[in-house]
mmCIF file of C-alpha atoms in Angstrom:
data_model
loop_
_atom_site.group_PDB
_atom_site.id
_atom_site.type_symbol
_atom_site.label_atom_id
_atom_site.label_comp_id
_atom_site.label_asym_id
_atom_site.label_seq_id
_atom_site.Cartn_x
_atom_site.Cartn_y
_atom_site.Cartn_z
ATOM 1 C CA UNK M 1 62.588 74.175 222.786
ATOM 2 C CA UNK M 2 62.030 74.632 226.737
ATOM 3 C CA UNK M 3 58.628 76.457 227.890
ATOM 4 C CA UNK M 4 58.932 78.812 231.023
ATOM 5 C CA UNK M 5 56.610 76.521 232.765
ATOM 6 C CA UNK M 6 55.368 77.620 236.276
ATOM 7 C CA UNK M 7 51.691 76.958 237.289
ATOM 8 C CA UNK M 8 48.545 78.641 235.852
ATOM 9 C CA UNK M 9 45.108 78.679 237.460
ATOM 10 C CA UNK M 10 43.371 77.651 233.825
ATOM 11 C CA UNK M 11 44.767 74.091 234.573
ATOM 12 C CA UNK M 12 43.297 71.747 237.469
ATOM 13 C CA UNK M 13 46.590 69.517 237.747
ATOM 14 C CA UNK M 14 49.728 70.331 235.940
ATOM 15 C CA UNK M 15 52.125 67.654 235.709
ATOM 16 C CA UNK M 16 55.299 69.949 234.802
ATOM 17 C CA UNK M 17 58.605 67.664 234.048
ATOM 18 C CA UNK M 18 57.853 64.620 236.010
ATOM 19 C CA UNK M 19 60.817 61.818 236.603
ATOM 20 C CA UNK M 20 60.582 58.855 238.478
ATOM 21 C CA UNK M 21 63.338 56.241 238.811
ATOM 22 C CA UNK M 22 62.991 52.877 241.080
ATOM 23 C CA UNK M 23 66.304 52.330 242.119
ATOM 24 C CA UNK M 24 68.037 52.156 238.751
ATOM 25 C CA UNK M 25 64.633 51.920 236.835
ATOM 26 C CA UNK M 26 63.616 55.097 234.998
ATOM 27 C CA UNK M 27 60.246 54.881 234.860
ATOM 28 C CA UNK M 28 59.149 58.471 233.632
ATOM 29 C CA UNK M 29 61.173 60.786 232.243
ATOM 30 C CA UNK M 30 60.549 64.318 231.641
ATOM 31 C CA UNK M 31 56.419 63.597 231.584
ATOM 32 C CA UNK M 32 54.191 67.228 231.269
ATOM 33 C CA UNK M 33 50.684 67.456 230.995
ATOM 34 C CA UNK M 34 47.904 69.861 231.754
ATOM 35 C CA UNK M 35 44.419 68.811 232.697
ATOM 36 C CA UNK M 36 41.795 71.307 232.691
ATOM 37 C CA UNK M 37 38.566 71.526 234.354
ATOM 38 C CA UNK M 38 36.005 69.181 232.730
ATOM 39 C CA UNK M 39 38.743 67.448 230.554
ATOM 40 C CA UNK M 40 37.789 63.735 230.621
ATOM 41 C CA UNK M 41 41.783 62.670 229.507
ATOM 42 C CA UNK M 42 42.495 59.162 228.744
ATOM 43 C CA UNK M 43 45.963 57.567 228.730
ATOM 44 C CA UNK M 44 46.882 54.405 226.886
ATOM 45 C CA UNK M 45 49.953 53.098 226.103
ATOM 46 C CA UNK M 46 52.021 48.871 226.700
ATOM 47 C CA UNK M 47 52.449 47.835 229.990
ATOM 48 C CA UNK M 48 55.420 49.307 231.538
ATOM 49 C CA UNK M 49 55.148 52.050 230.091
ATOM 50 C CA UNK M 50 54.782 54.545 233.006
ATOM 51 C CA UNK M 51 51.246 54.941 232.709
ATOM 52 C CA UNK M 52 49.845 53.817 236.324
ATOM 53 C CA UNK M 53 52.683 55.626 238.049
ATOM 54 C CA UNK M 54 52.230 59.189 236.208
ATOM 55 C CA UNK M 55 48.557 58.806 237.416
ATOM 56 C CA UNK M 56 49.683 57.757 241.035
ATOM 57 C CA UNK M 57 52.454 60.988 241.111
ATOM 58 C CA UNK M 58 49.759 63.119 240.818
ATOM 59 C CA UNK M 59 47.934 62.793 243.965
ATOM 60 C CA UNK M 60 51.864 61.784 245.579
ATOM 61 C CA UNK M 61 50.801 57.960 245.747
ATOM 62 C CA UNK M 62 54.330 57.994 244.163
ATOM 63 C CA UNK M 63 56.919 60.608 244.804
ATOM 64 C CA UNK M 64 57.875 61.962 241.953
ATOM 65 C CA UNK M 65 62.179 62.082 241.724
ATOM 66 C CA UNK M 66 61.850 65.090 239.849
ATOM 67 C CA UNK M 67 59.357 67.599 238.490
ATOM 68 C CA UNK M 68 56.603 69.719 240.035
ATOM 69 C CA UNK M 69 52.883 68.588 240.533
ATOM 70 C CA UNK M 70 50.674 71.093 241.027
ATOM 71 C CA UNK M 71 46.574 70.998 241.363
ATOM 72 C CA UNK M 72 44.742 73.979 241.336
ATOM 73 C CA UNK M 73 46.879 76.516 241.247
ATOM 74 C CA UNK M 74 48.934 75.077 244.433
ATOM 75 C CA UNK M 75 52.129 73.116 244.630
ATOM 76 C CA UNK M 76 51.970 69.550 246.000
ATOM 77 C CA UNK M 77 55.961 69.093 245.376
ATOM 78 C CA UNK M 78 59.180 70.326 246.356
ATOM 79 C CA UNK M 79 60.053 73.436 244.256
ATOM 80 C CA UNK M 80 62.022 72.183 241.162
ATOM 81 C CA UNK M 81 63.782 75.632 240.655
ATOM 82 C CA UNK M 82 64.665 74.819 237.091
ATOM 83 C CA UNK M 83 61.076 74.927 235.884
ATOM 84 C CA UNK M 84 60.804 78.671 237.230
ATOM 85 C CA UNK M 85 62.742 81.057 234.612
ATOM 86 C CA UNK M 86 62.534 83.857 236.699
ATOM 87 C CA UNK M 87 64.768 82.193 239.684
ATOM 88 C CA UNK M 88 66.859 81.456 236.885
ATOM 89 C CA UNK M 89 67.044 85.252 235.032
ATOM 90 C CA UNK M 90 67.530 87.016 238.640
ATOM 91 C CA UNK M 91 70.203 84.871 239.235
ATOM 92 C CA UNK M 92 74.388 85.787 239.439
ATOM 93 C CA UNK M 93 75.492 83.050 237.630
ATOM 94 C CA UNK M 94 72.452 83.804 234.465
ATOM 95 C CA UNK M 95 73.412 87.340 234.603
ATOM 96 C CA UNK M 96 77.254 86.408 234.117
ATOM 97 C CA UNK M 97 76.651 83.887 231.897
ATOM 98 C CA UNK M 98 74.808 85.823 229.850
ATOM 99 C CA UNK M 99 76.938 88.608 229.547
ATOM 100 C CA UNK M 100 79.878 86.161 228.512
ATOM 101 C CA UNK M 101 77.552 84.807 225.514
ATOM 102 C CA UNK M 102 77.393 88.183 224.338
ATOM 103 C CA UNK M 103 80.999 88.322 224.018
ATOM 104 C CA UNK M 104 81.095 85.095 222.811
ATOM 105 C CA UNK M 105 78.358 84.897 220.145
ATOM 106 C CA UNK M 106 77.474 88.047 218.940
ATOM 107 C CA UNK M 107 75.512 87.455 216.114
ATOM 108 C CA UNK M 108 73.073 85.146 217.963
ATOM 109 C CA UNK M 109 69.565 86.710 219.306
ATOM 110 C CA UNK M 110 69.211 87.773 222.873
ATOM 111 C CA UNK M 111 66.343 85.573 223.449
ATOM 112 C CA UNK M 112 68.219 82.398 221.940
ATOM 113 C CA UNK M 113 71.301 83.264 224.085
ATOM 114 C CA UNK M 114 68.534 83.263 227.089
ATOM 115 C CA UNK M 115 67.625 79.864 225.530
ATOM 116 C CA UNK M 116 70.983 78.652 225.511
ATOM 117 C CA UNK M 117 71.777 80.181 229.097
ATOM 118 C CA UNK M 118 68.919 78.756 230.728
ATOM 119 C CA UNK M 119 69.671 75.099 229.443
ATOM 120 C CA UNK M 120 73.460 75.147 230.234
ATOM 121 C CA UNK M 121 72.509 76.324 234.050
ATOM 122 C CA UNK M 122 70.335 73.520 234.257
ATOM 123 C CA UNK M 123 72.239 70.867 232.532
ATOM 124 C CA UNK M 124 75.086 71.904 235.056
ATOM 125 C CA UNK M 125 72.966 72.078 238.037
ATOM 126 C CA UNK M 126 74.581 75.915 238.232
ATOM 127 C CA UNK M 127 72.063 77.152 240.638
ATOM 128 C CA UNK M 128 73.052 74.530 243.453
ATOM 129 C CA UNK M 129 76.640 74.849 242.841
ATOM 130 C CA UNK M 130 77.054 79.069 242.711
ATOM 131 C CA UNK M 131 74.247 80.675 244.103
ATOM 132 C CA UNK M 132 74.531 79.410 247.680
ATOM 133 C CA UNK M 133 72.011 81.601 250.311
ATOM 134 C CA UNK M 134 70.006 83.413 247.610
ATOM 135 C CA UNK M 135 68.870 80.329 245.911
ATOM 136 C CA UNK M 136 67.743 78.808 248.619
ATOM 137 C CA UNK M 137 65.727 82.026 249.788
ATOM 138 C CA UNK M 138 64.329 81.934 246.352
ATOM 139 C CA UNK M 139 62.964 78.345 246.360
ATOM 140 C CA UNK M 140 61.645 78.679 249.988
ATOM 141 C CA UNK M 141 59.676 82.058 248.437
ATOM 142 C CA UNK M 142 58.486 80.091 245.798
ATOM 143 C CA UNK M 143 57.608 77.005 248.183
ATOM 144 C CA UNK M 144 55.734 79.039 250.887
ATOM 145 C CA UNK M 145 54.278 80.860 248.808
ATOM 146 C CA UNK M 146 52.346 78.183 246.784
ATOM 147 C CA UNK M 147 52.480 74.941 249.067
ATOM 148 C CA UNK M 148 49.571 72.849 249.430
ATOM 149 C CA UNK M 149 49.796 70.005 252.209
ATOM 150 C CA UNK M 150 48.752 67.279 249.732
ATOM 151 C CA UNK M 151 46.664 65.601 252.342
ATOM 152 C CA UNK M 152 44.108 68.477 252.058
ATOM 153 C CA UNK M 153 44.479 68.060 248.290
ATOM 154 C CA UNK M 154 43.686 64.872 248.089
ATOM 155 C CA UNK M 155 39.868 64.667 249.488
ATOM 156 C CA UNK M 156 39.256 66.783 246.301
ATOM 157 C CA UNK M 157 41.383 64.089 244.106
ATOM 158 C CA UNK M 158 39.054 60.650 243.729
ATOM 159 C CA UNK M 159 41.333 57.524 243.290
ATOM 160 C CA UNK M 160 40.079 54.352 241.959
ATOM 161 C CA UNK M 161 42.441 51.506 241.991
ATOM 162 C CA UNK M 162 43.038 48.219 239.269
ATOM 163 C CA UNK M 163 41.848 45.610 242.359
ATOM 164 C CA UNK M 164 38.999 47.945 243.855
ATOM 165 C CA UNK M 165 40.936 48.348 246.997
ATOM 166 C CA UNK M 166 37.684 48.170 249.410
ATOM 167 C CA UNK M 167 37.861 47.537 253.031
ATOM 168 C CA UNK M 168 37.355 44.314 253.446
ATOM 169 C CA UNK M 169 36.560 43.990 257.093
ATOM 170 C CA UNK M 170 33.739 46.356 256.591
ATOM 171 C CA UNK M 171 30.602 46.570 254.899
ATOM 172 C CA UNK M 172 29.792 48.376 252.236
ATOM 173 C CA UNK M 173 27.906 51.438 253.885
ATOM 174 C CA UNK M 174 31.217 51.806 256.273
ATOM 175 C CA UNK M 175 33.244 51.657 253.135
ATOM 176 C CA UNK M 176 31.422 54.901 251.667
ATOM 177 C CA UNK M 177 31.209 56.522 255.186
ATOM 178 C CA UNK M 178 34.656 55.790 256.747
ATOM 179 C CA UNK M 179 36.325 58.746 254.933
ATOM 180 C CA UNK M 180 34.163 61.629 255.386
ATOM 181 C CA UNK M 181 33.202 60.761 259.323
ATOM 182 C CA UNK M 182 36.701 60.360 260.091
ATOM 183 C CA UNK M 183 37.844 63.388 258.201
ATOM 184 C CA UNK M 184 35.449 64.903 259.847
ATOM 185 C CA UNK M 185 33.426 66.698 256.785
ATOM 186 C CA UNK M 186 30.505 65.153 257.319
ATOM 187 C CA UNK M 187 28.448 63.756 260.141
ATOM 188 C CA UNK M 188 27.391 59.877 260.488
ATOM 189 C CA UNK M 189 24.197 60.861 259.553
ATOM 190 C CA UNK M 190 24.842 62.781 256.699
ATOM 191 C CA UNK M 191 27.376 60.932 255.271
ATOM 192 C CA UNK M 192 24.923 57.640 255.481
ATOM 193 C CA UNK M 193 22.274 59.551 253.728
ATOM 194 C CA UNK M 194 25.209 60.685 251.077
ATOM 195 C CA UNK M 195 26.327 56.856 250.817
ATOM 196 C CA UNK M 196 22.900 55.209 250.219
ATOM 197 C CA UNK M 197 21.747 58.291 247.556
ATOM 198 C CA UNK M 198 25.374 57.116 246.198
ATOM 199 C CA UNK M 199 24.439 53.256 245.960
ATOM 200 C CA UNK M 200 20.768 53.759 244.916
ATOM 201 C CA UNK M 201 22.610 55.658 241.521
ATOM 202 C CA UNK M 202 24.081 52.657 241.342
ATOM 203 C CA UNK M 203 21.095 50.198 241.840
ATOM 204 C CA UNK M 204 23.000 48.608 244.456
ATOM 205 C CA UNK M 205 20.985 50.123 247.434
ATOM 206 C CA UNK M 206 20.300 46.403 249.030
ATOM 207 C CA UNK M 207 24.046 45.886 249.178
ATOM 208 C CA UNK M 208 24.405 48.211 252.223
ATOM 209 C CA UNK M 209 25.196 46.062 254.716
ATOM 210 C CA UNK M 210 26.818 43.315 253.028
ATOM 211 C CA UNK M 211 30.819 42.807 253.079
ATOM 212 C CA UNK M 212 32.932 43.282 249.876
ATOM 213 C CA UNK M 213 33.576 39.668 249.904
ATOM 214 C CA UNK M 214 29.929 38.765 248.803
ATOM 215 C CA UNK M 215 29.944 40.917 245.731
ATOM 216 C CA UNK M 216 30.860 40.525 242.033
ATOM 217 C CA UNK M 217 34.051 42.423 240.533
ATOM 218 C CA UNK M 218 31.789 44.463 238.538
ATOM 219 C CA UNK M 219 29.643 45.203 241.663
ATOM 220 C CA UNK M 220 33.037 45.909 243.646
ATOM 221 C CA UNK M 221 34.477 47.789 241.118
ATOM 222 C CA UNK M 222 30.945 50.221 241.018
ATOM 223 C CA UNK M 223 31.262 50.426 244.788
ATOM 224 C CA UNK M 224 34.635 51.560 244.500
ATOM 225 C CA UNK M 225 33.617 54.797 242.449
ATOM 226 C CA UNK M 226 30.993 55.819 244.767
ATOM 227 C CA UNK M 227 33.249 55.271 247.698
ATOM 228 C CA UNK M 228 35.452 58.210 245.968
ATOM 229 C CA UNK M 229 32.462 60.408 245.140
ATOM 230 C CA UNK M 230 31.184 60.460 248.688
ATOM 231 C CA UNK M 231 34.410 62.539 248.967
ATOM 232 C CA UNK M 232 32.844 64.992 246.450
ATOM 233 C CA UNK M 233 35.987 65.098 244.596
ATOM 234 C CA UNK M 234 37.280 67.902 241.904
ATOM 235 C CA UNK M 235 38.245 65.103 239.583
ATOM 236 C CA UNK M 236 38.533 61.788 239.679
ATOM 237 C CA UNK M 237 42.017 59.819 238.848
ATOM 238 C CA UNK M 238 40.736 56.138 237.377
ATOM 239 C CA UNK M 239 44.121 53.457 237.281
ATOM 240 C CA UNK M 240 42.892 50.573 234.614
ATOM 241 C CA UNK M 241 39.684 50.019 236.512
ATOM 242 C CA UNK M 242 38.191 47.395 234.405
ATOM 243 C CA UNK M 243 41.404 45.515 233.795
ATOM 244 C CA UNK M 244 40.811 43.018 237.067
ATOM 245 C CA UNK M 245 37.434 42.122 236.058
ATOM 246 C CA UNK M 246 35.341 39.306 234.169
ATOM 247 C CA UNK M 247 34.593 40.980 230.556
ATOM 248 C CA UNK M 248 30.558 40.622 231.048
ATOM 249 C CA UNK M 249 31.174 42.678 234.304
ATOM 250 C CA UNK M 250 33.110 45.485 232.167
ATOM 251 C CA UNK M 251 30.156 47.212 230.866
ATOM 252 C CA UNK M 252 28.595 48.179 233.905
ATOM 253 C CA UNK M 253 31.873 49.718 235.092
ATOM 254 C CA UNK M 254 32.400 51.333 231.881
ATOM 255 C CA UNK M 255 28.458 52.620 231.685
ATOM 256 C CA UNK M 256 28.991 54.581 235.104
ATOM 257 C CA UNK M 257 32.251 56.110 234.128
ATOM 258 C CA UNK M 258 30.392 57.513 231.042
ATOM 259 C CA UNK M 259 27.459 58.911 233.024
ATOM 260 C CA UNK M 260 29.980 60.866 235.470
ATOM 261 C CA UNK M 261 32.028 61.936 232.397
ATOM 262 C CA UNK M 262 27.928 63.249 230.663
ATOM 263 C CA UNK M 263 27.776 65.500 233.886
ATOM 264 C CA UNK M 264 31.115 67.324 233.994
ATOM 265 C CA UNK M 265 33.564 65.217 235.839
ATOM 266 C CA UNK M 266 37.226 66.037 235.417
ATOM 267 C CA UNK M 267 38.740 62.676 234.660
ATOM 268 C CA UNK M 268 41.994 61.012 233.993
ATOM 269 C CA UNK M 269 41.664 57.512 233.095
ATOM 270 C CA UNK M 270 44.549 55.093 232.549
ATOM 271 C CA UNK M 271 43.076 51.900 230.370
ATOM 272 C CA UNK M 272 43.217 49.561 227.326
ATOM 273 C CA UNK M 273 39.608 49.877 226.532
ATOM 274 C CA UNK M 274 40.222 51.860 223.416
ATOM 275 C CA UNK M 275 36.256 51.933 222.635
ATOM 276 C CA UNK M 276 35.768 54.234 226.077
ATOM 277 C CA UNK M 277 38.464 56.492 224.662
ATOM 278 C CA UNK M 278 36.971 56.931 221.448
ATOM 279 C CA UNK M 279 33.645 57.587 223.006
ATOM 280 C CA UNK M 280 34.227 59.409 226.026
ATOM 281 C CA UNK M 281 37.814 61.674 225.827
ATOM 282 C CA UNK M 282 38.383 65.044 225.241
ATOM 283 C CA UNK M 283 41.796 64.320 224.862
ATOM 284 C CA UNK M 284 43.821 60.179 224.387
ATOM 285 C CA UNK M 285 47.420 60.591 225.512
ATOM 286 C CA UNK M 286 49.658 57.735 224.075
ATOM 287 C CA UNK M 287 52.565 56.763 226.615
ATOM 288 C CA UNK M 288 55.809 54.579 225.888
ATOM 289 C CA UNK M 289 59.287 54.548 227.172
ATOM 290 C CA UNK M 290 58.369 56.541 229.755
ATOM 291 C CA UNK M 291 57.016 59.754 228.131
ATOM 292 C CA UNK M 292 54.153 60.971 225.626
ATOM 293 C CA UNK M 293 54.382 60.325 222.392
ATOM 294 C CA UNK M 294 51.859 61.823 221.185
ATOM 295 C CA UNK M 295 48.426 63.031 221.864
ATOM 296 C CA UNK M 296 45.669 64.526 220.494
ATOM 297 C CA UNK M 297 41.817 64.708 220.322
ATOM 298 C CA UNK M 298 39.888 61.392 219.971
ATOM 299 C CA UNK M 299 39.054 61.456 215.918
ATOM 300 C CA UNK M 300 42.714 62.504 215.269
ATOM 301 C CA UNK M 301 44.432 60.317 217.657
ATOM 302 C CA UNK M 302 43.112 57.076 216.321
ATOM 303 C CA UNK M 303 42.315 57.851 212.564
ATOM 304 C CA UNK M 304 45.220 59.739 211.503
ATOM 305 C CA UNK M 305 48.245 58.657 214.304
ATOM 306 C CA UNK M 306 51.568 60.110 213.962
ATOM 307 C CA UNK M 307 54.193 58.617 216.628
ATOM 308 C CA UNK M 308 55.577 55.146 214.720
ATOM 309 C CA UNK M 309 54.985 53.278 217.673
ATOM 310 C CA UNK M 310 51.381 54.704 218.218
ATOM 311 C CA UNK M 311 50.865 52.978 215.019
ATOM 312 C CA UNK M 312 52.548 50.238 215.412
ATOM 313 C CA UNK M 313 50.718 50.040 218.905
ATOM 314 C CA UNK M 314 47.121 50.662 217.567
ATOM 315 C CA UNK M 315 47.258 47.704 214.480
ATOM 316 C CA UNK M 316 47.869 45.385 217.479
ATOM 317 C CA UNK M 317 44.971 46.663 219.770
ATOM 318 C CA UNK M 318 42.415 47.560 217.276
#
């Protein structure tokens, strides 16, 4: 059954029918997901199975081929007019179609003829073929309307990245600093004072002035998550962030992302450490083929699994 899916301010990012294809590669296909304020969501899934690049379409690290992205109530995306029912419903061709089904099909309900309707215009990619000028004045409402440059989005989106992705020709202090001076929401001074507060958390105060080259994965890795909250982010987007490192450096890595997940965070972690899922989600969202399979609450997800290949996945990992 299809949902009239447009955005809603209870959700912080709403992934709403998200395909990507690389060249002939279909990596996602048809992903939705909501993830509300103070949600700490983790995503697991086999490699190659779209989980890195769902995270990295939803701060447009990737461009999504189709679907909508939207965080905080604004659109990051192109309109995708077939996820707005409305556009659909006020339409010439829905309105003709519709009465035709009537004809056609008499004894079927008005709002499964609506059903039916709705998927046959967008199976046929109606609206770009018929509806000429007033579909396009429609998406552009929709667009201006609800557009967010995603640049401004993304100082409130905290990435942290599978190989730490720190500047290596500066020191750590520049590292945490370079982003809010040059954005120009904080001063040197204040963001300096924001960066060692950050590091002392951290216990890794004396590291200041040392390059990125000098430190431990673990220590990088640490570094690396501060470096996004001196942004001050709204939630923080992890991509397999203790996959690259030595397993006695895991903990450490693991033990921070639990204390920002104690205090409120909004967090969406893509990982194989099942133990942090069990521990630490709200939600475990199991990924394969390029969509969700399934997903549920921690407790459910792993003791009572319903997807065959979540199954199948979890005797092999646990």
């Amino acid at each position: 059954m299809i949902d009239d899916n447009v955005h809603n301010g209870e959700f912080l990012i709403r992934v709403n029918n998200l395909f990507k294809d690389f060249g002939k590669v279909k990596v996602l296909k048809g992903v939705s997901c909501d993830i509300k304020k103070g949600e700490k969501v983790v995503v697991i899934g086999p490699s190659g199975s779209g989980k890195s690049t769902m995270l990295r379409c939803m701060n447009l690290l990737e461009t999504p081929t189709y679907g909508e992205i939207w965080f905080n109530g604004k659109l990051l995306t192109p309109v995708d007019p077939y996820l707005h029912f409305d556009v659909i419903r006020e339409s010439d061709t829905y309105k003709c179609l519709m009465i035709n089904a009537h004809k056609d099909f008499p004894a079927v309900s008005p709002a499964e003829l609506d059903l039916k309707v709705i998927e046959q215009i967008k199976k046929e990619d109606l609206l770009r073929k018929r509806e000429g000028k007033n579909y396009s004045r429609a998406i552009k409402q929709i667009f201006e309307k609800n557009y967010q440059d995603v640049n401004l989005t993304r100082r409130k989106m905290g990435m942290v990245f599978q190989h730490f992705n720190l500047f290596n020709n500066l020191n750590v202090l520049d590292n945490l600093t370079l982003a809010p001076v040059k954005l120009k929401l904080k001063s040197k001074e204040e963001a300096e004072n924001k960066a060692m507060e950050l590091l002392r958390r951290i216990g890794l105060e004396d590291k200041a002035k040392v390059y990125p080259s000098t430190l431990s994965g673990g220590q990088k890795q640490r570094i690396a998550i501060v470096r996004a909250l001196a942004m001050e982010p709204e939630v923080m987007l992890f991509d397999e962030p203790t996959s690259a490192l030595d397993p006695e450096m895991v903990g450490e890595v693991l033990e921070l992302m639990k204390d920002l997940a104690d205090e409120g965070m909004t967090m969406v972690v893509v990982t194989h450490e099942m133990g942090f899922a069990k521990e630490v989600a709200s939600r475990v969202l199991f990924m394969d083929e390029g969509i969700i399979k399934e997903e549920n609450n921690p407790k459910d997800f792993f003791e009572n699994p319903k997807d065959k290949r979540l199954i199948e996945f979890l005797s092999k990992v646990l």
